[in-house]
Coordinates of C-alpha atoms and ligand atoms in Angstrom, one line a residue:
M1 CA -1.5 5.6 -2.8
K2 CA -1.1 2.4 -1.2
T3 CA -1.2 0.4 -4.3
W4 CA 1.5 3.0 -5.7
E5 CA 4.2 2.2 -2.6
K6 CA 3.7 -1.5 -2.4
E7 CA 3.3 -2.2 -5.9
N8 CA 3.3 0.1 -9.2
G9 CA 5.9 2.3 -7.5
V10 CA 7.6 -0.5 -6.9
K11 CA 7.8 -1.9 -10.1
F12 CA 8.7 1.3 -11.7
L13 CA 11.7 2.2 -9.7
R14 CA 12.9 -1.5 -10.6
K15 CA 12.6 -0.4 -13.8
A16 CA 14.0 2.9 -13.3
G17 CA 17.1 1.1 -11.9
L18 CA 16.9 0.6 -8.3
R19 CA 18.3 -3.1 -7.5
P20 CA 18.0 -4.7 -3.9
G21 CA 21.1 -4.1 -1.6
Q22 CA 21.5 -0.7 -2.8
I23 CA 22.1 2.7 -1.0
V24 CA 19.4 5.2 -1.9
L25 CA 19.4 8.8 -0.8
D26 CA 15.8 10.1 -1.3
F27 CA 16.6 14.0 -1.1
G28 CA 13.2 15.8 -0.4
C29 CA 11.3 12.9 0.3
K30 CA 8.2 14.0 2.1
V31 CA 6.0 11.5 3.2
G32 CA 7.9 8.8 1.2
H33 CA 5.9 8.2 -1.9
Y34 CA 9.2 7.2 -3.6
A35 CA 11.3 6.1 -0.1
I36 CA 8.8 3.6 0.9
P37 CA 8.7 1.7 -2.6
A38 CA 12.4 2.0 -2.9
A39 CA 12.7 0.3 0.5
F40 CA 10.8 -2.7 -1.0
V41 CA 13.0 -2.9 -4.1
V42 CA 16.3 -2.5 -2.0
G43 CA 15.3 -5.0 0.6
S44 CA 16.6 -5.6 4.0
K45 CA 20.5 -5.4 3.1
G46 CA 19.8 -2.0 1.5
I47 CA 18.9 1.2 2.6
V48 CA 16.9 4.4 1.8
Y49 CA 18.0 7.7 3.6
A50 CA 15.1 9.5 3.2
V51 CA 15.8 13.4 3.7
D52 CA 13.3 16.5 4.0
K53 CA 13.3 19.6 6.2
E54 CA 9.6 19.0 7.0
Q55 CA 9.0 17.5 10.4
Q56 CA 5.6 16.6 9.8
A57 CA 6.1 14.9 6.6
L58 CA 8.4 12.8 8.1
N59 CA 6.5 11.9 11.3
E60 CA 3.9 10.8 8.5
L61 CA 6.9 8.8 6.6
Q62 CA 8.1 7.2 9.9
Q63 CA 4.6 5.8 10.5
K64 CA 4.4 4.3 7.0
A65 CA 7.7 2.7 7.5
R66 CA 7.1 1.3 10.9
A67 CA 3.3 -0.3 9.7
N68 CA 5.2 -2.0 6.6
N69 CA 8.2 -3.0 9.1
L70 CA 10.6 -1.5 6.9
K71 CA 13.5 -0.8 9.2
N72 CA 15.9 0.0 6.2
V73 CA 14.2 4.1 5.9
K74 CA 16.7 6.3 7.8
I75 CA 14.8 9.5 8.3
I76 CA 17.0 13.0 8.1
K77 CA 15.4 16.0 9.3
T78 CA 17.5 18.8 7.8
S79 CA 17.2 22.6 7.9
G80 CA 17.3 22.8 4.1
Q81 CA 20.9 22.8 3.6
I82 CA 22.1 21.0 0.6
K83 CA 25.6 19.7 1.7
L84 CA 24.7 16.2 3.8
D85 CA 26.5 14.6 6.0
F86 CA 27.6 11.9 4.1
E87 CA 30.9 10.2 3.1
H88 CA 32.2 10.8 -0.4
E89 CA 31.3 8.0 -3.0
S90 CA 28.9 6.2 -0.3
I91 CA 25.6 6.2 -2.1
D92 CA 24.2 4.3 -5.3
I93 CA 21.4 6.1 -6.3
V94 CA 20.3 9.7 -5.6
L95 CA 16.7 10.8 -6.3
F96 CA 15.6 14.4 -6.5
Y97 CA 11.9 13.7 -7.5
D98 CA 9.7 16.7 -8.0
L99 CA 12.2 18.8 -6.1
L100 CA 14.2 20.9 -8.2
H101 CA 11.8 23.3 -8.7
Y102 CA 11.9 24.3 -5.3
H103 CA 15.6 25.5 -5.6
G104 CA 16.8 28.3 -8.4
K105 CA 19.6 28.0 -10.6
K106 CA 22.6 28.3 -7.9
G107 CA 20.7 25.6 -5.4
R108 CA 20.0 23.6 -8.4
K109 CA 23.8 23.9 -9.2
K110 CA 24.8 22.8 -5.5
L111 CA 22.1 20.0 -5.6
Y112 CA 23.9 18.6 -8.7
E113 CA 27.3 18.9 -7.0
E114 CA 26.3 17.4 -3.9
A115 CA 25.0 14.4 -5.7
S116 CA 28.1 14.0 -7.7
R117 CA 30.0 14.0 -4.1
V118 CA 28.3 11.5 -2.4
L119 CA 27.5 8.6 -5.5
K120 CA 29.5 6.1 -5.9
Q121 CA 31.5 6.3 -9.5
D122 CA 29.3 4.4 -11.2
G123 CA 26.1 5.5 -9.2
L124 CA 23.0 7.0 -10.9
L125 CA 21.2 9.7 -10.5
S126 CA 17.5 10.2 -11.0
V127 CA 15.6 13.1 -11.6
Y128 CA 11.6 13.7 -11.8
P129 CA 11.8 16.9 -13.1
K130 CA 8.0 18.0 -12.4
H131 CA 6.6 21.8 -12.9
T132 CA 8.5 22.6 -16.1
L133 CA 6.8 25.0 -18.9
K134 CA 4.5 22.2 -20.1
D135 CA 3.9 20.5 -17.3
D136 CA 2.1 22.4 -14.5
P137 CA 4.7 24.8 -14.6
L138 CA 5.5 26.2 -10.9
E139 CA 8.3 28.4 -9.1
Q140 CA 11.8 28.3 -10.6
F141 CA 10.7 25.9 -13.0
K142 CA 8.2 28.0 -15.1
K143 CA 10.3 29.0 -18.2
L144 CA 12.5 26.0 -18.0
S145 CA 11.6 22.7 -20.5
L146 CA 12.6 19.4 -19.7
N147 CA 14.8 19.3 -22.1
D148 CA 16.6 22.8 -20.5
V149 CA 16.8 20.9 -17.1
K150 CA 18.5 17.9 -18.8
R151 CA 20.8 20.3 -20.2
E152 CA 22.0 22.0 -17.3
I153 CA 22.5 18.5 -15.2
E154 CA 24.5 17.7 -18.2
D155 CA 26.6 20.6 -18.0
S156 CA 27.0 19.5 -14.5
D157 CA 29.2 16.8 -13.9
F158 CA 26.7 13.8 -15.2
Y159 CA 25.9 12.6 -18.6
F160 CA 22.4 11.8 -19.5
K161 CA 21.8 7.7 -19.9
E162 CA 17.9 7.2 -20.3
K163 CA 14.6 8.3 -19.8
Y164 CA 11.7 6.3 -18.3
C165 CA 7.9 7.4 -18.4
G166 CA 5.1 6.2 -17.0
I167 CA 1.8 6.6 -14.4
I168 CA 3.8 7.8 -11.7
S169 CA 3.4 9.3 -7.9
H170 CA 2.8 13.3 -7.7
N171 CA 1.8 14.6 -4.1
N172 CA -1.3 12.5 -3.7
G173 CA -2.1 11.4 -7.2
L174 CA -0.7 10.0 -9.8
N175 CA 0.2 11.3 -13.5
Q176 CA 1.9 10.9 -16.5
G177 CA 5.4 11.6 -16.0
C178 CA 9.2 10.8 -17.0
V179 CA 12.2 10.3 -14.8
L180 CA 15.8 11.4 -16.3
N181 CA 19.0 9.0 -15.1
F182 CA 22.2 10.5 -15.6
R183 CA 25.7 9.0 -14.5
K184 CA 28.9 10.7 -13.1
K185 CA 31.2 11.7 -15.9
Ligands
SAM201 C1 7.0 18.2 -3.9 S1 7.8 17.5 -2.6 C2 7.9 15.8 -3.2 C3 8.5 14.7 -2.8 C4 8.7 13.6 -3.1 N1 9.9 13.6 -3.6 C5 7.7 13.2 -4.1 O1 8.4 13.0 -5.3 O2 6.4 12.4 -4.0 C6 9.6 18.3 -2.4 C7 10.0 18.0 -0.8 O3 11.2 18.4 -1.1 C8 11.3 19.0 0.3 N2 12.9 20.1 0.0 C9 12.8 21.0 -0.9 N3 13.8 21.6 -1.0 C10 14.7 20.7 0.4 C11 15.9 21.0 1.0 N4 16.6 22.1 0.3 N5 16.0 20.4 2.0 C12 15.1 19.5 2.4 N6 14.3 18.9 1.8 C13 14.1 20.3 0.8 C14 10.2 19.7 0.4 O4 10.2 19.9 2.1 C15 9.2 18.8 0.3 O5 8.7 18.0 0.7

């Protein structure tokens, strides 16, 4: 995963819209397969807020950030609550990568509302909806297609902007996947 985090993930996140100096919220960051490359992209003038409820995963992320001398990764351990301690309209990009299937319809609605609250007016919600109907279906996504997920986000406070596909990180490996980007309405 080192090549992903330092090279291919960096390229992919640039393609997906991340830019130097931005403030990123990686909600459900786990060990940082996206938070670390995001930190390389946004650079020393940017910040990656890496949020998770699993302390052990966050410890691993902390070690990786230190090993890579990335001082712009700010780790936040939560109890799993959706509402976070960020100001309104303070974030440039929210990442929901391989996260939504953990949550039922109501929980996902709250996640979209929180993303909308914290995102700046021209902010981007970037979503990797893994585990949908035709993509190793799991948990709350078992019966939902990628399009169903896209539609439910469009039914919240966002409109669909674009889709980026490629070989991307999943757990500790790589797979073909697509990221959907949304803008606030
Ligand atoms: C499958 S992992 C994905 C990790 C990372 N985003 C990636 O794509 O490599 C999902 C992570 O989301 C976290 N998570 C799920 N619901 C959460 C919540 N409500 N608050 C904080 N973390 C959450 C889990 O603890 C887990 O570490």
